[in-house]
Amino acid sequence: LTEAELDGIRAQFPILATEVHGHPLAYLDSAATAQKPLRVLDAERAFYAEANSAVHRGAHTLAADATERYEEARRTVAGHLGATEHEIVFTGNATEGLNLLATAIGHASTGRGAGADFPSHGLVEGDEIVVTELEHHANLIPWQELAARTGAILKVVPVDDDGVIEADAAADVITQRTRIVAFAHVSNATGRVSPLDALIAPARAVGALVVLDACQSAPHLELRPAELGVDAAVFSAHKVYGPNGIGVLWGRRELLDALPPHLYGGSAITTVTLEKAHFLPAPARFEPGTPRIAQAIGLAEALRFVDGIGLDRIAASEHALAARLHDGLAGMPGIRVLGGPGADGRVALASIDVDGVHAHDAGQVLDDLGIAVRVGHHCAQPLHRRLGLTASLRISAGVHTTPDEIDRALDAVSGIRSFFGVAGSAA
Ligand code: PMP
């Protein structure tokens, strides 16, 4: 991106004009949630102002307009992912998408209720679910619960001492009994792209379902889940410059058609008697109740914003930021980078441990300088435990991030240890 383009992009985000403690805000917490360009807010508002109505019901004109706008949003998401609209389920967020899959597979496993009608992906005792050691809790706990419910075994592809997935181990962890392999496309704690081939090829060889948590890739990399060879992928709109309250589950049509509903209610059924319900095909089967109409419209606008710039160009521009960030951190004494040093195979994100300083104290120093970062375990407690940490400080960039903002963060980080008088740090 040219400087003029970056200025033009920044001008679309009103919040970037905020001052914090007398400094211009440097928002370096996009991995937690992205800021929203005005056009996304306007798109949601326009729906409420012009077409607010319930969808998929009602004979009146507004209802038809609202339905068309909602389904148009679904087509936009499908186009963005290189998918068809039947493969797009709107969820509340990525967490709900992952729970949907695990819960639906759980229902299929019981052989009871609606699950009895969709048994094909049910698990039995001794089946295996594989995740990696660095997963976000949202891509761990639903599988723990599914394993507990079905007697399946949860197995883990480990990380090394730096927190990098041990790609070679995947082929041993995945066996003939493996039915599901679920992992993050990009780690929210290290920013590293996962070894896709090493995880997907052995999973496919044994016929396991491959579930991709694309939360941290969707804002930064082109995402074509079908081409990657996975069966399902989830992301949250709020990390891709879209609204809160909506996420996407993409699933291969054969998979979605073969799964029972995870929640029950209106709009998702064909006929209902007092004894039993019959369910619509996907995606309607997975969207019971009044859906998130304005949010879907806001998400579609966010994806048009991203596609208008081009994810390939966003990736190239952010890679330069990643290099600046990781080169800057690499030379700093007392700074350990989760996932090891280096910007290759990484988005513009770095989580660090500052020797002798708690992440929360370090984060406070940055906030005093107007720099917004995330501190804590980033919902990846097992990874932090493996690295002997309880918390880290995460710097993460977005499409509007400038090299100067990265430099401000680097300057601030380089002064933290002496600020707290850590022995051995420069005075
Ligand atoms: N997976 C990853 C890798 C994430 O970074 C996040 C968000 N921190 C989630 C899952 C969950 O996303 P959400 O909270 O929007 O459901």
Short mmCIF file of C-alpha atoms and ligand atoms in Angstrom, two decimals:
data_model
loop_
_atom_site.label_atom_id
_atom_site.label_comp_id
_atom_site.label_asym_id
_atom_site.label_seq_id
_atom_site.Cartn_x
_atom_site.Cartn_y
_atom_site.Cartn_z
CA LEU A 1 0.00 0.00 0.00
CA THR A 2 1.24 3.50 -0.75
CA GLU A 3 1.34 6.12 1.97
CA ALA A 4 -1.59 7.90 0.33
CA GLU A 5 -3.59 4.67 0.28
CA LEU A 6 -2.82 4.05 3.93
CA ASP A 7 -3.93 7.60 4.76
CA GLY A 8 -7.13 7.00 2.82
CA ILE A 9 -7.75 3.76 4.69
CA ARG A 10 -7.06 5.37 8.07
CA ALA A 11 -9.49 8.18 7.31
CA GLN A 12 -12.27 5.60 7.10
CA PHE A 13 -11.78 4.56 10.76
CA PRO A 14 -13.12 7.34 13.00
CA ILE A 15 -11.75 5.73 16.17
CA LEU A 16 -8.15 6.13 14.97
CA ALA A 17 -8.42 9.87 15.66
CA THR A 18 -8.74 9.14 19.39
CA GLU A 19 -6.14 10.48 21.83
CA VAL A 20 -5.10 8.36 24.79
CA HIS A 21 -3.24 9.99 27.70
CA GLY A 22 -2.28 12.87 25.42
CA HIS A 23 -0.90 10.61 22.67
CA PRO A 24 -2.47 9.64 19.37
CA LEU A 25 -3.95 6.18 19.77
CA ALA A 26 -1.80 3.41 18.27
CA TYR A 27 -4.30 0.58 18.07
CA LEU A 28 -2.18 -2.55 18.07
CA ASP A 29 -4.84 -4.95 19.29
CA SER A 30 -6.50 -5.93 16.01
CA ALA A 31 -6.08 -9.62 16.80
CA ALA A 32 -8.51 -9.22 19.71
CA THR A 33 -10.97 -7.21 17.68
CA ALA A 34 -10.61 -5.02 14.62
CA GLN A 35 -11.82 -1.44 14.38
CA LYS A 36 -14.66 -0.77 11.97
CA PRO A 37 -14.66 1.55 8.96
CA LEU A 38 -17.58 3.96 8.73
CA ARG A 39 -19.08 2.13 5.75
CA VAL A 40 -19.68 -0.93 7.93
CA LEU A 41 -21.49 1.14 10.55
CA ASP A 42 -23.43 2.90 7.79
CA ALA A 43 -24.46 -0.39 6.21
CA GLU A 44 -25.93 -1.66 9.48
CA ARG A 45 -27.67 1.64 10.11
CA ALA A 46 -29.09 1.72 6.57
CA PHE A 47 -30.68 -1.67 7.10
CA TYR A 48 -32.45 -0.51 10.26
CA ALA A 49 -33.41 2.82 8.70
CA GLU A 50 -34.65 1.48 5.37
CA ALA A 51 -35.57 -2.17 5.50
CA ASN A 52 -35.84 -3.42 9.09
CA SER A 53 -38.13 -6.42 9.10
CA ALA A 54 -38.14 -10.12 9.92
CA VAL A 55 -36.72 -12.27 7.16
CA HIS A 56 -37.95 -15.44 5.44
CA ARG A 57 -41.54 -14.81 6.53
CA GLY A 58 -44.29 -12.35 5.95
CA ALA A 59 -45.89 -11.32 2.72
CA HIS A 60 -45.04 -7.65 2.93
CA THR A 61 -42.57 -5.74 0.82
CA LEU A 62 -40.20 -4.79 3.63
CA ALA A 63 -39.88 -8.42 4.66
CA ALA A 64 -38.98 -9.37 1.11
CA ASP A 65 -36.43 -6.54 0.96
CA ALA A 66 -34.87 -7.58 4.28
CA THR A 67 -34.72 -11.20 3.13
CA GLU A 68 -33.03 -10.17 -0.09
CA ARG A 69 -30.45 -8.06 1.76
CA TYR A 70 -29.75 -10.90 4.21
CA GLU A 71 -29.35 -13.49 1.45
CA GLU A 72 -27.26 -11.05 -0.59
CA ALA A 73 -24.92 -10.82 2.41
CA ARG A 74 -24.65 -14.60 2.39
CA ARG A 75 -23.77 -14.55 -1.32
CA THR A 76 -21.10 -11.90 -0.65
CA VAL A 77 -19.52 -14.05 2.05
CA ALA A 78 -19.68 -17.07 -0.26
CA GLY A 79 -18.03 -15.11 -3.07
CA HIS A 80 -15.30 -13.91 -0.71
CA LEU A 81 -14.50 -17.51 0.27
CA GLY A 82 -14.83 -18.97 -3.22
CA ALA A 83 -17.81 -20.97 -1.95
CA THR A 84 -21.51 -21.36 -2.67
CA GLU A 85 -24.23 -19.80 -0.56
CA HIS A 86 -25.48 -23.21 0.65
CA GLU A 87 -22.15 -23.62 2.40
CA ILE A 88 -22.40 -20.44 4.49
CA VAL A 89 -23.99 -20.56 7.95
CA PHE A 90 -24.23 -17.32 9.92
CA THR A 91 -23.34 -17.90 13.57
CA GLY A 92 -22.84 -15.56 16.51
CA ASN A 93 -19.05 -15.74 16.25
CA ALA A 94 -16.28 -18.25 15.62
CA THR A 95 -16.79 -19.76 19.05
CA GLU A 96 -20.38 -20.57 18.17
CA GLY A 97 -19.33 -22.03 14.81
CA LEU A 98 -16.97 -24.46 16.49
CA ASN A 99 -19.57 -25.32 19.12
CA LEU A 100 -22.12 -25.87 16.37
CA LEU A 101 -19.91 -28.50 14.76
CA ALA A 102 -19.01 -30.23 18.01
CA THR A 103 -22.59 -30.15 19.31
CA ALA A 104 -24.10 -31.38 16.04
CA ILE A 105 -21.59 -34.22 15.86
CA GLY A 106 -22.42 -34.98 19.49
CA HIS A 107 -26.12 -35.18 18.66
CA ALA A 108 -25.33 -37.45 15.71
CA SER A 109 -23.34 -39.65 18.08
CA THR A 110 -26.22 -40.32 20.47
CA GLY A 111 -28.48 -41.89 17.88
CA ARG A 112 -31.40 -40.20 19.63
CA GLY A 113 -33.72 -37.31 18.77
CA ALA A 114 -32.80 -35.41 15.63
CA GLY A 115 -29.37 -37.01 15.82
CA ALA A 116 -30.92 -40.33 14.86
CA ASP A 117 -31.79 -38.91 11.44
CA PHE A 118 -28.20 -37.78 10.74
CA PRO A 119 -25.90 -40.46 12.13
CA SER A 120 -23.14 -40.39 9.54
CA HIS A 121 -20.61 -38.27 11.41
CA GLY A 122 -21.33 -39.63 14.88
CA LEU A 123 -18.38 -40.69 17.03
CA VAL A 124 -18.07 -43.89 19.04
CA GLU A 125 -15.89 -44.78 22.01
CA GLY A 126 -12.22 -44.96 21.03
CA ASP A 127 -12.55 -42.63 18.05
CA GLU A 128 -10.02 -39.82 18.11
CA ILE A 129 -10.21 -36.04 17.88
CA VAL A 130 -6.92 -34.26 17.19
CA VAL A 131 -6.08 -30.64 18.00
CA THR A 132 -2.77 -28.82 18.46
CA GLU A 133 -1.22 -27.58 21.69
CA LEU A 134 -1.57 -23.91 20.74
CA GLU A 135 -5.32 -23.79 20.12
CA HIS A 136 -7.52 -20.96 21.32
CA HIS A 137 -9.84 -22.28 24.02
CA ALA A 138 -12.71 -21.92 21.52
CA ASN A 139 -11.11 -24.63 19.40
CA LEU A 140 -10.27 -26.85 22.36
CA ILE A 141 -13.10 -26.95 24.89
CA PRO A 142 -15.88 -27.91 22.41
CA TRP A 143 -13.77 -30.92 21.38
CA GLN A 144 -12.99 -31.80 25.01
CA GLU A 145 -16.73 -31.82 25.65
CA LEU A 146 -17.49 -33.86 22.53
CA ALA A 147 -14.86 -36.40 23.61
CA ALA A 148 -16.33 -36.56 27.11
CA ARG A 149 -19.83 -37.08 25.72
CA THR A 150 -18.90 -39.81 23.25
CA GLY A 151 -15.94 -41.63 24.79
CA ALA A 152 -13.69 -40.36 22.03
CA ILE A 153 -10.06 -39.61 22.85
CA LEU A 154 -8.66 -36.09 22.48
CA LYS A 155 -5.11 -36.17 21.13
CA VAL A 156 -2.72 -33.27 20.73
CA VAL A 157 -0.08 -32.38 18.16
CA PRO A 158 2.59 -30.81 20.39
CA VAL A 159 4.53 -27.57 20.03
CA ASP A 160 8.30 -27.28 20.54
CA ASP A 161 10.08 -25.22 23.18
CA ASP A 162 9.50 -22.07 21.13
CA GLY A 163 5.78 -22.72 20.74
CA VAL A 164 5.94 -23.83 17.10
CA ILE A 165 3.74 -26.77 16.06
CA GLU A 166 5.83 -29.91 15.59
CA ALA A 167 4.71 -30.61 12.05
CA ASP A 168 6.51 -33.96 11.88
CA ALA A 169 4.55 -35.24 14.86
CA ALA A 170 1.17 -34.85 13.14
CA ALA A 171 1.50 -37.98 11.05
CA ASP A 172 2.02 -40.05 14.23
CA VAL A 173 -0.72 -38.42 16.27
CA ILE A 174 -3.28 -38.89 13.47
CA THR A 175 -4.25 -42.56 13.12
CA GLN A 176 -6.90 -44.75 11.50
CA ARG A 177 -9.17 -43.97 14.48
CA THR A 178 -8.94 -40.20 13.96
CA ARG A 179 -12.31 -38.76 12.95
CA ILE A 180 -11.74 -35.02 13.43
CA VAL A 181 -8.64 -32.84 13.10
CA ALA A 182 -9.20 -29.23 14.24
CA PHE A 183 -6.58 -26.50 14.27
CA ALA A 184 -5.94 -22.78 13.89
CA HIS A 185 -4.95 -21.56 10.43
CA VAL A 186 -2.91 -18.83 12.16
CA SER A 187 -2.16 -18.88 15.88
CA ASN A 188 -3.59 -15.95 17.82
CA ALA A 189 -0.68 -16.27 20.26
CA THR A 190 2.31 -16.63 17.93
CA GLY A 191 0.98 -15.27 14.63
CA ARG A 192 2.46 -18.25 12.81
CA VAL A 193 0.65 -19.93 9.93
CA SER A 194 0.14 -23.58 10.86
CA PRO A 195 1.79 -26.34 8.79
CA LEU A 196 -1.29 -26.98 6.67
CA ASP A 197 0.03 -29.84 4.56
CA ALA A 198 1.42 -31.72 7.53
CA LEU A 199 -1.95 -31.55 9.31
CA ILE A 200 -4.38 -31.85 6.41
CA ALA A 201 -2.77 -34.63 4.33
CA PRO A 202 -2.70 -37.30 7.06
CA ALA A 203 -6.20 -36.28 8.17
CA ARG A 204 -7.58 -36.72 4.67
CA ALA A 205 -5.71 -39.98 4.23
CA VAL A 206 -7.72 -41.49 7.11
CA GLY A 207 -10.98 -39.81 6.12
CA ALA A 208 -11.08 -37.48 9.14
CA LEU A 209 -13.03 -34.22 9.05
CA VAL A 210 -10.68 -31.23 8.95
CA VAL A 211 -11.89 -28.15 10.82
CA LEU A 212 -10.03 -24.88 10.33
CA ASP A 213 -10.18 -22.05 12.86
CA ALA A 214 -9.61 -19.15 10.47
CA CYS A 215 -10.14 -16.35 13.01
CA GLN A 216 -6.62 -14.99 12.69
CA SER A 217 -6.11 -15.68 9.00
CA ALA A 218 -9.36 -14.22 7.64
CA PRO A 219 -8.29 -10.58 8.21
CA HIS A 220 -4.81 -11.06 6.74
CA LEU A 221 -4.66 -13.81 4.12
CA GLU A 222 -6.77 -14.90 1.22
CA LEU A 223 -9.00 -17.68 2.48
CA ARG A 224 -10.32 -20.35 0.12
CA PRO A 225 -11.19 -23.20 2.46
CA ALA A 226 -12.31 -25.64 -0.24
CA GLU A 227 -8.99 -25.24 -2.02
CA LEU A 228 -7.11 -25.87 1.20
CA GLY A 229 -8.78 -29.26 1.43
CA VAL A 230 -10.58 -28.69 4.73
CA ASP A 231 -14.19 -29.63 5.45
CA ALA A 232 -15.23 -26.70 7.63
CA ALA A 233 -13.84 -23.30 8.56
CA VAL A 234 -14.97 -20.61 10.99
CA PHE A 235 -14.20 -16.96 11.57
CA SER A 236 -15.65 -13.97 13.39
CA ALA A 237 -16.75 -10.80 11.59
CA HIS A 238 -15.45 -8.54 14.34
CA LYS A 239 -11.85 -9.43 13.53
CA VAL A 240 -12.34 -8.66 9.82
CA TYR A 241 -13.47 -5.05 10.33
CA GLY A 242 -17.08 -6.21 10.63
CA PRO A 243 -19.68 -5.98 13.39
CA ASN A 244 -19.88 -7.82 16.67
CA GLY A 245 -22.40 -10.58 17.03
CA ILE A 246 -21.85 -12.45 13.81
CA GLY A 247 -19.52 -15.11 12.53
CA VAL A 248 -19.32 -17.52 9.65
CA LEU A 249 -19.23 -21.27 9.49
CA TRP A 250 -18.27 -22.48 6.05
CA GLY A 251 -18.85 -26.18 5.55
CA ARG A 252 -18.71 -28.48 2.56
CA ARG A 253 -22.25 -29.04 1.42
CA GLU A 254 -22.07 -32.81 1.98
CA LEU A 255 -20.94 -32.20 5.56
CA LEU A 256 -23.59 -29.62 6.44
CA ASP A 257 -26.30 -31.75 4.84
CA ALA A 258 -25.19 -34.70 6.95
CA LEU A 259 -25.22 -32.93 10.34
CA PRO A 260 -28.22 -32.59 12.66
CA PRO A 261 -29.17 -29.19 14.06
CA HIS A 262 -27.31 -27.93 17.13
CA LEU A 263 -30.15 -25.66 18.31
CA TYR A 264 -33.88 -26.04 17.77
CA GLY A 265 -36.65 -23.60 16.95
CA GLY A 266 -38.52 -21.77 14.25
CA SER A 267 -37.33 -21.02 10.71
CA ALA A 268 -35.20 -24.15 10.54
CA ILE A 269 -37.99 -26.69 9.95
CA THR A 270 -40.26 -28.03 7.25
CA THR A 271 -43.07 -29.68 9.24
CA VAL A 272 -43.59 -29.93 12.97
CA THR A 273 -46.05 -32.13 14.83
CA LEU A 274 -46.49 -32.34 18.58
CA GLU A 275 -44.18 -35.35 18.52
CA LYS A 276 -41.48 -34.50 16.03
CA ALA A 277 -39.86 -31.91 13.76
CA HIS A 278 -38.41 -32.23 10.29
CA PHE A 279 -35.60 -29.90 9.41
CA LEU A 280 -34.73 -27.76 6.42
CA PRO A 281 -31.49 -28.37 4.54
CA ALA A 282 -28.39 -26.32 5.42
CA PRO A 283 -27.84 -23.47 5.97
CA ALA A 284 -31.39 -22.80 7.25
CA ARG A 285 -31.21 -25.90 9.49
CA PHE A 286 -28.46 -24.18 11.49
CA GLU A 287 -30.07 -20.75 11.76
CA PRO A 288 -33.12 -21.27 13.97
CA GLY A 289 -34.80 -18.16 15.32
CA THR A 290 -34.64 -14.62 14.01
CA PRO A 291 -31.22 -14.27 12.44
CA ARG A 292 -28.56 -11.55 12.70
CA ILE A 293 -29.70 -9.55 9.73
CA ALA A 294 -28.03 -6.16 10.23
CA GLN A 295 -24.84 -7.87 11.35
CA ALA A 296 -24.75 -10.04 8.23
CA ILE A 297 -25.16 -6.91 6.12
CA GLY A 298 -22.37 -5.20 8.07
CA LEU A 299 -20.13 -8.22 7.59
CA ALA A 300 -20.76 -8.24 3.84
CA GLU A 301 -19.78 -4.56 3.72
CA ALA A 302 -16.60 -5.31 5.70
CA LEU A 303 -15.64 -8.02 3.22
CA ARG A 304 -16.27 -5.61 0.33
CA PHE A 305 -13.96 -3.15 2.11
CA VAL A 306 -11.24 -5.80 2.43
CA ASP A 307 -11.71 -7.10 -1.11
CA GLY A 308 -11.66 -3.55 -2.45
CA ILE A 309 -8.09 -3.26 -1.20
CA GLY A 310 -7.26 -6.89 -1.99
CA LEU A 311 -6.13 -9.44 0.57
CA ASP A 312 -2.99 -10.13 -1.45
CA ARG A 313 -1.98 -6.47 -1.13
CA ILE A 314 -3.02 -6.37 2.53
CA ALA A 315 -0.86 -9.45 3.15
CA ALA A 316 2.15 -7.91 1.41
CA SER A 317 1.82 -4.63 3.28
CA GLU A 318 1.34 -6.36 6.62
CA HIS A 319 4.31 -8.61 5.94
CA ALA A 320 6.51 -5.50 5.86
CA LEU A 321 5.05 -4.55 9.26
CA ALA A 322 5.69 -8.08 10.55
CA ALA A 323 9.33 -7.84 9.44
CA ARG A 324 9.72 -4.45 11.09
CA LEU A 325 8.17 -5.74 14.31
CA HIS A 326 10.11 -9.00 14.51
CA ASP A 327 13.43 -7.49 13.39
CA GLY A 328 13.01 -4.86 16.07
CA LEU A 329 12.22 -7.37 18.79
CA ALA A 330 14.97 -9.80 17.78
CA GLY A 331 17.78 -7.57 19.00
CA MET A 332 16.23 -6.66 22.34
CA PRO A 333 17.74 -8.13 25.52
CA GLY A 334 15.28 -9.77 27.91
CA ILE A 335 12.53 -10.13 25.31
CA ARG A 336 11.31 -13.61 24.40
CA VAL A 337 8.98 -13.91 21.42
CA LEU A 338 6.34 -16.65 21.57
CA GLY A 339 6.73 -18.82 18.49
CA GLY A 340 10.40 -17.86 18.20
CA PRO A 341 11.96 -15.03 16.23
CA GLY A 342 11.42 -14.09 12.60
CA ALA A 343 8.62 -12.76 10.42
CA ASP A 344 8.47 -15.50 7.80
CA GLY A 345 5.28 -17.55 7.74
CA ARG A 346 3.72 -15.09 10.10
CA VAL A 347 1.13 -12.32 10.23
CA ALA A 348 2.01 -8.96 11.79
CA LEU A 349 1.62 -10.14 15.37
CA ALA A 350 4.08 -10.72 18.18
CA SER A 351 3.44 -11.94 21.70
CA ILE A 352 6.34 -11.32 24.02
CA ASP A 353 7.51 -12.12 27.51
CA VAL A 354 9.51 -9.31 29.09
CA ASP A 355 12.02 -10.82 31.48
CA GLY A 356 11.34 -9.65 35.02
CA VAL A 357 8.17 -7.68 34.21
CA HIS A 358 4.61 -8.97 34.37
CA ALA A 359 2.75 -8.59 31.07
CA HIS A 360 0.04 -6.52 32.76
CA ASP A 361 2.58 -4.01 34.07
CA ALA A 362 4.22 -3.83 30.65
CA GLY A 363 0.83 -3.29 29.01
CA GLN A 364 0.17 -0.42 31.42
CA VAL A 365 3.37 1.31 30.33
CA LEU A 366 2.31 1.06 26.70
CA ASP A 367 -1.17 2.34 27.47
CA ASP A 368 0.35 5.40 29.15
CA LEU A 369 1.97 6.09 25.77
CA GLY A 370 -1.31 5.69 23.90
CA ILE A 371 -0.44 2.21 22.61
CA ALA A 372 -3.22 -0.37 22.87
CA VAL A 373 -2.02 -3.98 23.17
CA ARG A 374 -3.42 -7.16 24.64
CA VAL A 375 -2.05 -8.75 27.79
CA GLY A 376 -2.92 -12.11 29.32
CA HIS A 377 -3.02 -15.68 28.07
CA HIS A 378 -5.01 -14.78 24.93
CA CYS A 379 -7.32 -17.76 25.56
CA ALA A 380 -4.37 -20.08 24.95
CA GLN A 381 -3.54 -21.27 28.46
CA PRO A 382 -2.09 -24.66 27.43
CA LEU A 383 0.42 -22.95 25.11
CA HIS A 384 1.48 -20.47 27.79
CA ARG A 385 1.82 -23.29 30.33
CA ARG A 386 3.98 -25.27 27.88
CA LEU A 387 6.26 -22.22 27.54
CA GLY A 388 6.43 -21.73 31.31
CA LEU A 389 4.41 -18.51 31.19
CA THR A 390 1.11 -17.34 32.62
CA ALA A 391 0.75 -14.29 30.41
CA SER A 392 2.32 -12.40 27.55
CA LEU A 393 1.97 -9.04 25.84
CA ARG A 394 0.62 -9.17 22.29
CA ILE A 395 1.19 -6.54 19.62
CA SER A 396 -0.99 -7.05 16.54
CA ALA A 397 -1.49 -4.96 13.43
CA GLY A 398 -4.33 -4.38 11.01
CA VAL A 399 -4.83 -2.89 7.57
CA HIS A 400 -4.59 0.65 9.01
CA THR A 401 -1.40 0.12 11.01
CA THR A 402 1.54 2.38 10.12
CA PRO A 403 5.27 1.65 10.38
CA ASP A 404 5.44 4.56 12.83
CA GLU A 405 2.98 2.83 15.15
CA ILE A 406 5.14 -0.31 15.12
CA ASP A 407 8.19 1.85 15.92
CA ARG A 408 6.37 3.47 18.83
CA ALA A 409 5.58 0.02 20.22
CA LEU A 410 9.18 -1.14 19.75
CA ASP A 411 10.52 1.97 21.49
CA ALA A 412 8.15 1.46 24.37
CA VAL A 413 8.98 -2.24 24.71
CA SER A 414 12.72 -1.54 24.65
CA GLY A 415 12.35 0.77 27.65
CA ILE A 416 10.15 -1.42 29.83
CA ARG A 417 12.84 -3.32 31.72
CA SER A 418 14.80 -0.25 32.70
CA PHE A 419 11.52 1.52 33.62
CA PHE A 420 10.90 -1.22 36.16
CA GLY A 421 14.58 -1.33 37.21
CA VAL A 422 15.07 -4.96 36.19
CA ALA A 423 18.62 -6.03 37.06
CA GLY A 424 20.85 -6.26 33.98
CA SER A 425 18.76 -3.90 31.88
CA ALA A 426 20.26 -0.68 30.56
CA ALA A 427 19.84 2.28 32.90
N1 PMP B 1 -9.90 -18.74 17.56
C1 PMP B 1 -8.92 -17.86 17.49
C2 PMP B 1 -7.61 -18.26 16.90
C3 PMP B 1 -9.12 -16.57 17.96
O1 PMP B 1 -8.13 -15.67 17.90
C4 PMP B 1 -10.37 -16.22 18.52
C5 PMP B 1 -10.63 -14.83 19.06
N2 PMP B 1 -9.69 -14.40 20.02
C6 PMP B 1 -11.37 -17.19 18.55
C7 PMP B 1 -11.10 -18.44 18.07
C8 PMP B 1 -12.72 -16.91 19.10
O2 PMP B 1 -13.34 -15.88 18.43
P1 PMP B 1 -14.67 -15.23 19.01
O3 PMP B 1 -14.33 -14.81 20.40
O4 PMP B 1 -14.94 -14.08 18.13
O5 PMP B 1 -15.72 -16.28 18.96
#
